Structures are given as structure tokens and as C-alpha cells.
């Protein structure tokens, strides 16, 4: 009898459909990264400005498809498509939510030529030096740029600037040394600006040859930009430049920063 009851129970259990475990929730992108997991974009990218957020933004207005296609076609016609994913080049400010802005925006067409030269520099002297990168903030319209703490003359307003993080593990000082070396040799011919913010976020644009926010240990190794007019007017001068009067940011790795707020609360370029 006992064997019969056990057999019936086993048969009933076998007939029940298997119950899949509940899927593990994916942490929001704006929380502190999981220790041991390399995700340098996490401090800057919130839900809504990630890839699923881009799909939602794209589909929310029918006219956006034509805008995005025109922008992508322009990049392709200038041989700079695919250097960074087009959807990342539409990211606005990290603090888009607090400012009531859009997470993505297609820049005005008259500004597109500025992005071409910046992408060429990224292709030629950033990616070969440090590996693939992710764009975390690109075009910011004047209203959003002001709210996000951007400099009044910010290159982001011209669709010339890209704030990026490296996707291969690298420490902050090595990142600075590597990018500074390439910028010293090739930046002038691209009119490239190079700046560093907290953690591993760095900035490249093609509006003016200059550098800012170098750690002192790196600035001492990196040949200075000797012309006073080439020292960034916003952000601290390099420690060994003729105009330097205050030390640059500390060399110790910084914790994840507040959105769109570089060290020492300096406006972003």
C-alpha cells in the first residue's frame, strides 16, 4: 500500500509543469557597480538612457526614425559611422532627468560636421590606445547644458564633445598618461581638446587644442601646452602650464561622481 501511494505521488509530481525560478532582477544602471564587475559607465547611465531606454525613446515619436537615419547617413557619408554606436552619440546629459530633459536627442544638422572630426580623433588615437569606449554624454542643447552644469562655451552644445569611459580595465593614472601622450603628438592637427573628470570619465572634442584636469603626477610627465591661449579657460590649467596657480585634482581614484559634476564643481566643457 505504501509503495502504491508513493507511486501515485510521484506520478502526480511528474505531471505538474516545471516551475522556473523567478528571473533575477537586473540592477538599475545608476547604482554602485557590483564589486569585481567592470562597468565604468554605471555611475553615469540611469535607466532610460541605457539601450532599452533608447529603443523606447526612438519608438515614442514616429518622426525620430527619420532624424536618426539622417544623422547616421551623414556619419556614414563621412566615413565615421560605427566608430561608436550611433545611439550612444545621441545621449544627452547624465542629469537629463533632474533637468527635465530628454535622454537622447538628435543634434541640429548644422552641428553634425563638428562630430565628424571628433570621431576621427577617437578612431585614430583614442581607441587604438585604450581599446573600445562607451559614450556617456554627447550633444546637450543650451537649456540642458546650463542645467547640467556645463560651461557656457561648452563644446557639447556644438555636438563636438564626447564624454567617454574605457570599456577595458585600466586605472585612472594609466588612462591619463596614455591619452595625454597621444594628444601631445597628434591633438593639434585635429584641434582636439582633452579633459578628465572624476573616476574614469574623460572628454574629447575638436573645437580647440587644449587639456585640463590632469593629475599632477601625470601633468609632470606630459609635455605642457606652452601657448597661454591654449590653456583651457574653464577647468584647472595643467599643473606645469604657465598659468597653473592651483594643484590639479587628487591622484587617488575618485568614487563614482554625481551626475554631470566634475571634481571641484568645475563646469564641464
CSV table of C-alpha atoms in Angstrom, one decimal:
chain,number,residue,atom,x,y,z
A,1,UNK,CA,0.0,0.0,0.0
A,2,UNK,CA,2.8,2.4,0.9
A,3,UNK,CA,4.5,1.7,-2.3
A,4,UNK,CA,1.3,2.4,-4.2
A,5,UNK,CA,0.7,5.8,-2.5
A,6,UNK,CA,4.3,6.8,-3.2
A,7,UNK,CA,4.0,5.8,-6.8
A,8,UNK,CA,0.8,7.9,-7.1
A,9,UNK,CA,2.5,11.0,-5.6
A,10,UNK,CA,5.5,10.6,-7.9
A,11,UNK,CA,3.2,10.3,-10.9
A,12,UNK,CA,1.3,13.5,-9.9
A,13,UNK,CA,4.5,15.4,-9.4
A,14,UNK,CA,5.8,14.3,-12.8
A,15,UNK,CA,2.6,15.5,-14.4
A,16,UNK,CA,3.0,19.1,-13.0
A,17,UNK,CA,4.8,21.5,-15.2
A,18,UNK,CA,8.2,22.5,-14.1
A,19,UNK,CA,8.2,25.8,-12.3
A,20,UNK,CA,11.0,28.1,-13.5
A,21,UNK,CA,12.8,30.2,-10.9
A,22,UNK,CA,11.9,33.9,-10.9
A,23,UNK,CA,14.3,35.8,-13.1
A,24,UNK,CA,17.0,37.7,-11.2
A,25,UNK,CA,16.3,41.4,-11.3
A,26,UNK,CA,18.9,43.4,-13.2
A,27,UNK,CA,20.2,46.2,-11.0
A,28,UNK,CA,19.4,49.7,-12.1
A,29,UNK,CA,22.3,51.2,-14.1
A,30,UNK,CA,22.7,54.1,-11.7
A,31,UNK,CA,23.6,52.0,-8.6
A,32,UNK,CA,27.1,51.4,-7.4
A,33,UNK,CA,28.7,48.7,-9.6
A,34,UNK,CA,28.9,45.2,-8.3
A,35,UNK,CA,32.4,44.6,-6.8
A,36,UNK,CA,34.6,42.8,-9.3
A,37,UNK,CA,32.4,43.6,-12.3
A,38,UNK,CA,34.0,46.1,-14.7
A,39,UNK,CA,31.2,48.6,-15.6
A,40,UNK,CA,32.7,52.1,-15.7
A,41,UNK,CA,29.6,53.5,-17.3
A,42,UNK,CA,27.3,52.6,-14.4
A,43,UNK,CA,27.8,55.8,-12.4
A,44,UNK,CA,26.7,57.9,-15.3
A,45,UNK,CA,23.9,55.9,-17.1
A,46,UNK,CA,20.5,55.7,-15.5
A,47,UNK,CA,17.6,53.6,-16.6
A,48,UNK,CA,16.1,55.4,-19.5
A,49,UNK,CA,19.4,56.4,-21.0
A,50,UNK,CA,20.5,52.8,-21.5
A,51,UNK,CA,20.0,50.8,-24.6
A,52,UNK,CA,16.4,49.7,-23.7
A,53,UNK,CA,15.7,53.3,-22.9
A,54,UNK,CA,16.9,54.3,-26.4
A,55,UNK,CA,14.5,51.9,-28.0
A,56,UNK,CA,11.6,53.3,-26.0
A,57,UNK,CA,12.7,56.9,-26.9
A,58,UNK,CA,13.0,56.0,-30.6
A,59,UNK,CA,9.6,54.4,-30.8
A,60,UNK,CA,7.8,57.1,-28.7
A,61,UNK,CA,7.7,59.6,-31.6
A,62,UNK,CA,7.4,58.4,-35.3
A,63,UNK,CA,9.4,61.3,-36.6
A,64,UNK,CA,12.5,60.3,-34.7
A,65,UNK,CA,13.3,57.4,-37.1
A,66,UNK,CA,13.8,59.8,-40.0
A,67,UNK,CA,16.0,62.1,-37.8
A,68,UNK,CA,18.2,59.2,-36.6
A,69,UNK,CA,18.6,57.8,-40.1
A,70,UNK,CA,19.6,61.2,-41.5
A,71,UNK,CA,22.2,61.6,-38.7
A,72,UNK,CA,23.6,58.0,-39.3
A,73,UNK,CA,23.6,58.5,-43.0
A,74,UNK,CA,25.6,61.7,-42.6
A,75,UNK,CA,28.2,59.9,-40.4
A,76,UNK,CA,28.4,57.1,-43.0
A,77,UNK,CA,28.9,59.6,-45.8
A,78,UNK,CA,31.9,61.0,-43.9
A,79,UNK,CA,33.4,57.5,-43.2
A,80,UNK,CA,32.9,57.9,-39.4
A,81,UNK,CA,29.9,55.6,-38.8
A,82,UNK,CA,30.4,52.7,-36.5
A,83,UNK,CA,33.4,54.2,-34.6
A,84,UNK,CA,30.9,54.5,-31.7
A,85,UNK,CA,27.3,53.2,-31.8
A,86,UNK,CA,25.1,55.9,-33.3
A,87,UNK,CA,22.6,55.5,-30.5
A,88,UNK,CA,25.3,56.4,-27.9
A,89,UNK,CA,26.1,59.5,-29.8
A,90,UNK,CA,22.6,60.7,-29.1
A,91,UNK,CA,23.0,60.6,-25.3
A,92,UNK,CA,22.5,63.9,-23.7
A,93,UNK,CA,23.4,64.9,-20.2
A,94,UNK,CA,23.8,62.4,-17.3
A,95,UNK,CA,21.5,64.6,-15.3
A,96,UNK,CA,18.8,64.7,-18.0
A,97,UNK,CA,16.1,63.5,-15.6
A,98,UNK,CA,16.8,66.1,-12.9
A,99,UNK,CA,16.8,68.8,-15.6
A,100,UNK,CA,13.5,67.6,-17.2
A,101,UNK,CA,15.3,66.9,-20.5
A,102,UNK,CA,15.3,64.1,-23.0
A,103,UNK,CA,17.7,61.1,-22.5
A,104,UNK,CA,18.6,61.2,-26.2
A,105,UNK,CA,18.5,64.0,-28.8
A,106,UNK,CA,19.5,64.2,-32.5
A,107,UNK,CA,21.6,67.4,-32.8
A,108,UNK,CA,20.8,70.1,-35.2
A,109,UNK,CA,22.1,69.2,-38.7
A,110,UNK,CA,24.3,72.3,-38.8
A,111,UNK,CA,26.3,71.0,-35.9
A,112,UNK,CA,27.0,67.5,-37.4
A,113,UNK,CA,30.3,68.4,-39.1
A,114,UNK,CA,31.8,69.0,-35.6
A,115,UNK,CA,31.2,65.4,-34.6
A,116,UNK,CA,33.0,64.1,-37.7
A,117,UNK,CA,36.4,65.5,-36.7
A,118,UNK,CA,35.9,64.4,-33.1
A,119,UNK,CA,35.1,60.8,-34.2
A,120,UNK,CA,38.2,60.8,-36.4
A,121,UNK,CA,40.3,61.6,-33.4
A,122,UNK,CA,38.6,58.9,-31.3
A,123,UNK,CA,39.2,56.4,-34.1
A,124,UNK,CA,42.8,57.3,-34.8
A,125,UNK,CA,44.2,58.0,-31.3
A,126,UNK,CA,41.8,57.0,-28.5
A,127,UNK,CA,40.5,53.5,-29.4
A,128,UNK,CA,43.9,52.3,-30.6
A,129,UNK,CA,45.5,53.4,-27.4
A,130,UNK,CA,43.0,52.2,-24.7
A,131,UNK,CA,40.6,50.0,-26.6
A,132,UNK,CA,36.8,50.4,-27.0
A,133,UNK,CA,35.0,53.1,-25.2
A,134,UNK,CA,31.4,54.0,-24.4
A,135,UNK,CA,30.0,57.5,-24.9
A,136,UNK,CA,28.1,58.6,-21.8
A,137,UNK,CA,27.3,62.2,-22.8
A,138,UNK,CA,27.4,63.9,-26.2
A,139,UNK,CA,25.1,66.6,-27.5
A,140,UNK,CA,23.4,68.9,-25.0
A,141,UNK,CA,21.1,71.7,-26.1
A,142,UNK,CA,21.8,75.1,-24.5
A,143,UNK,CA,19.0,74.7,-21.9
A,144,UNK,CA,20.0,71.3,-20.8
A,145,UNK,CA,23.7,72.2,-20.9
A,146,UNK,CA,23.1,75.1,-18.5
A,147,UNK,CA,21.0,73.0,-16.1
A,148,UNK,CA,23.6,70.2,-16.2
A,149,UNK,CA,26.4,72.5,-15.1
A,150,UNK,CA,28.1,72.7,-18.5
A,151,UNK,CA,30.4,75.6,-19.3
A,152,UNK,CA,28.7,78.5,-21.3
A,153,UNK,CA,31.0,77.8,-24.2
A,154,UNK,CA,30.8,74.0,-23.8
A,155,UNK,CA,31.7,72.0,-26.9
A,156,UNK,CA,28.8,69.7,-26.1
A,157,UNK,CA,26.4,72.4,-27.4
A,158,UNK,CA,28.2,72.2,-30.7
A,159,UNK,CA,27.9,68.4,-31.0
A,160,UNK,CA,31.7,68.4,-30.9
A,161,UNK,CA,32.3,66.8,-27.5
A,162,UNK,CA,32.1,63.2,-26.4
A,163,UNK,CA,32.4,62.2,-22.7
A,164,UNK,CA,33.5,58.6,-22.6
A,165,UNK,CA,34.7,55.8,-20.3
A,166,UNK,CA,37.0,53.0,-21.3
A,167,UNK,CA,35.5,49.5,-21.6
A,168,UNK,CA,38.7,47.6,-20.9
A,169,UNK,CA,40.1,47.7,-17.3
A,170,UNK,CA,42.5,50.5,-16.8
A,171,UNK,CA,43.5,52.6,-13.8
A,172,UNK,CA,43.0,56.4,-13.8
A,173,UNK,CA,46.6,57.4,-14.0
A,174,UNK,CA,47.4,55.0,-16.8
A,175,UNK,CA,44.4,56.3,-18.7
A,176,UNK,CA,45.6,59.9,-18.3
A,177,UNK,CA,49.2,59.0,-19.3
A,178,UNK,CA,48.1,57.1,-22.3
A,179,UNK,CA,45.7,59.7,-23.7
A,180,UNK,CA,48.0,62.6,-22.9
A,181,UNK,CA,50.8,61.0,-24.9
A,182,UNK,CA,48.7,60.7,-28.0
A,183,UNK,CA,47.2,64.1,-27.5
A,184,UNK,CA,50.6,65.7,-27.2
A,185,UNK,CA,51.7,64.2,-30.5
A,186,UNK,CA,48.6,64.4,-32.6
A,187,UNK,CA,46.0,66.6,-30.9
A,188,UNK,CA,46.9,69.9,-32.5
A,189,UNK,CA,46.3,68.6,-36.1
A,190,UNK,CA,42.8,67.6,-35.0
A,191,UNK,CA,42.2,70.7,-33.0
A,192,UNK,CA,41.5,68.3,-30.2
A,193,UNK,CA,40.6,69.2,-26.6
A,194,UNK,CA,41.2,66.6,-23.9
A,195,UNK,CA,39.9,66.7,-20.3
A,196,UNK,CA,39.4,64.4,-17.4
A,197,UNK,CA,36.6,64.3,-14.8
A,198,UNK,CA,36.1,62.1,-11.7
A,199,UNK,CA,36.6,58.3,-11.8
A,200,UNK,CA,37.3,57.2,-15.4
A,201,UNK,CA,35.2,59.7,-17.4
A,202,UNK,CA,37.1,61.7,-19.9
A,203,UNK,CA,36.3,64.3,-22.6
A,204,UNK,CA,37.4,64.7,-26.2
A,205,UNK,CA,36.3,67.5,-28.6
A,206,UNK,CA,37.6,69.1,-31.8
A,207,UNK,CA,37.0,72.8,-31.1
A,208,UNK,CA,40.4,73.8,-29.7
A,209,UNK,CA,43.7,72.2,-28.9
A,210,UNK,CA,43.9,72.2,-25.1
A,211,UNK,CA,44.0,70.0,-21.9
A,212,UNK,CA,42.6,70.3,-18.4
A,213,UNK,CA,42.2,68.5,-15.1
A,214,UNK,CA,45.4,66.4,-15.3
A,215,UNK,CA,46.5,64.8,-12.1
A,216,UNK,CA,49.9,66.4,-11.0
A,217,UNK,CA,51.8,63.1,-11.4
A,218,UNK,CA,50.7,62.8,-15.0
A,219,UNK,CA,50.9,66.5,-15.8
A,220,UNK,CA,54.6,66.5,-14.8
A,221,UNK,CA,55.2,63.7,-17.4
A,222,UNK,CA,53.1,65.1,-20.2
A,223,UNK,CA,54.7,68.0,-22.2
A,224,UNK,CA,52.8,71.2,-21.4
A,225,UNK,CA,50.8,73.1,-24.0
A,226,UNK,CA,53.1,76.2,-23.8
A,227,UNK,CA,50.9,78.8,-25.5
A,228,UNK,CA,48.7,80.6,-22.9
A,229,UNK,CA,45.8,80.8,-25.3
A,230,UNK,CA,45.8,77.0,-25.5
A,231,UNK,CA,45.2,76.6,-21.8
A,232,UNK,CA,41.5,75.8,-21.1
A,233,UNK,CA,39.6,78.8,-19.8
A,234,UNK,CA,37.2,76.6,-17.9
A,235,UNK,CA,38.6,73.9,-15.7
A,236,UNK,CA,42.0,74.0,-14.0
A,237,UNK,CA,45.1,74.5,-16.1
A,238,UNK,CA,47.6,71.7,-16.1
A,239,UNK,CA,49.9,71.8,-13.1
A,240,UNK,CA,53.0,72.5,-15.2
A,241,UNK,CA,51.5,75.1,-17.5
A,242,UNK,CA,52.5,78.8,-17.3
A,243,UNK,CA,49.0,79.7,-16.0
A,244,UNK,CA,48.8,77.0,-13.3
A,245,UNK,CA,48.2,78.5,-9.9
A,246,UNK,CA,46.4,75.7,-8.1
A,247,UNK,CA,47.0,72.0,-7.9
A,248,UNK,CA,45.1,69.7,-10.2
A,249,UNK,CA,42.7,67.1,-8.9
A,250,UNK,CA,43.9,64.5,-6.5
A,251,UNK,CA,45.6,61.4,-7.9
A,252,UNK,CA,43.7,58.9,-5.9
A,253,UNK,CA,40.8,57.2,-7.7
A,254,UNK,CA,37.6,59.1,-7.1
A,255,UNK,CA,34.3,57.4,-6.1
A,256,UNK,CA,31.5,57.5,-8.6
A,257,UNK,CA,30.7,61.2,-9.2
A,258,UNK,CA,27.4,63.0,-9.0
A,259,UNK,CA,25.8,63.3,-12.4
A,260,UNK,CA,27.5,65.9,-14.7
A,261,UNK,CA,29.6,67.3,-11.8
A,262,UNK,CA,33.3,67.1,-12.4
A,263,UNK,CA,35.8,67.4,-9.5
A,264,UNK,CA,35.9,70.7,-7.7
A,265,UNK,CA,32.5,71.6,-9.1
A,266,UNK,CA,34.0,73.0,-12.3
A,267,UNK,CA,31.7,73.5,-15.3
A,268,UNK,CA,32.0,70.8,-18.0
A,269,UNK,CA,33.3,71.7,-21.3
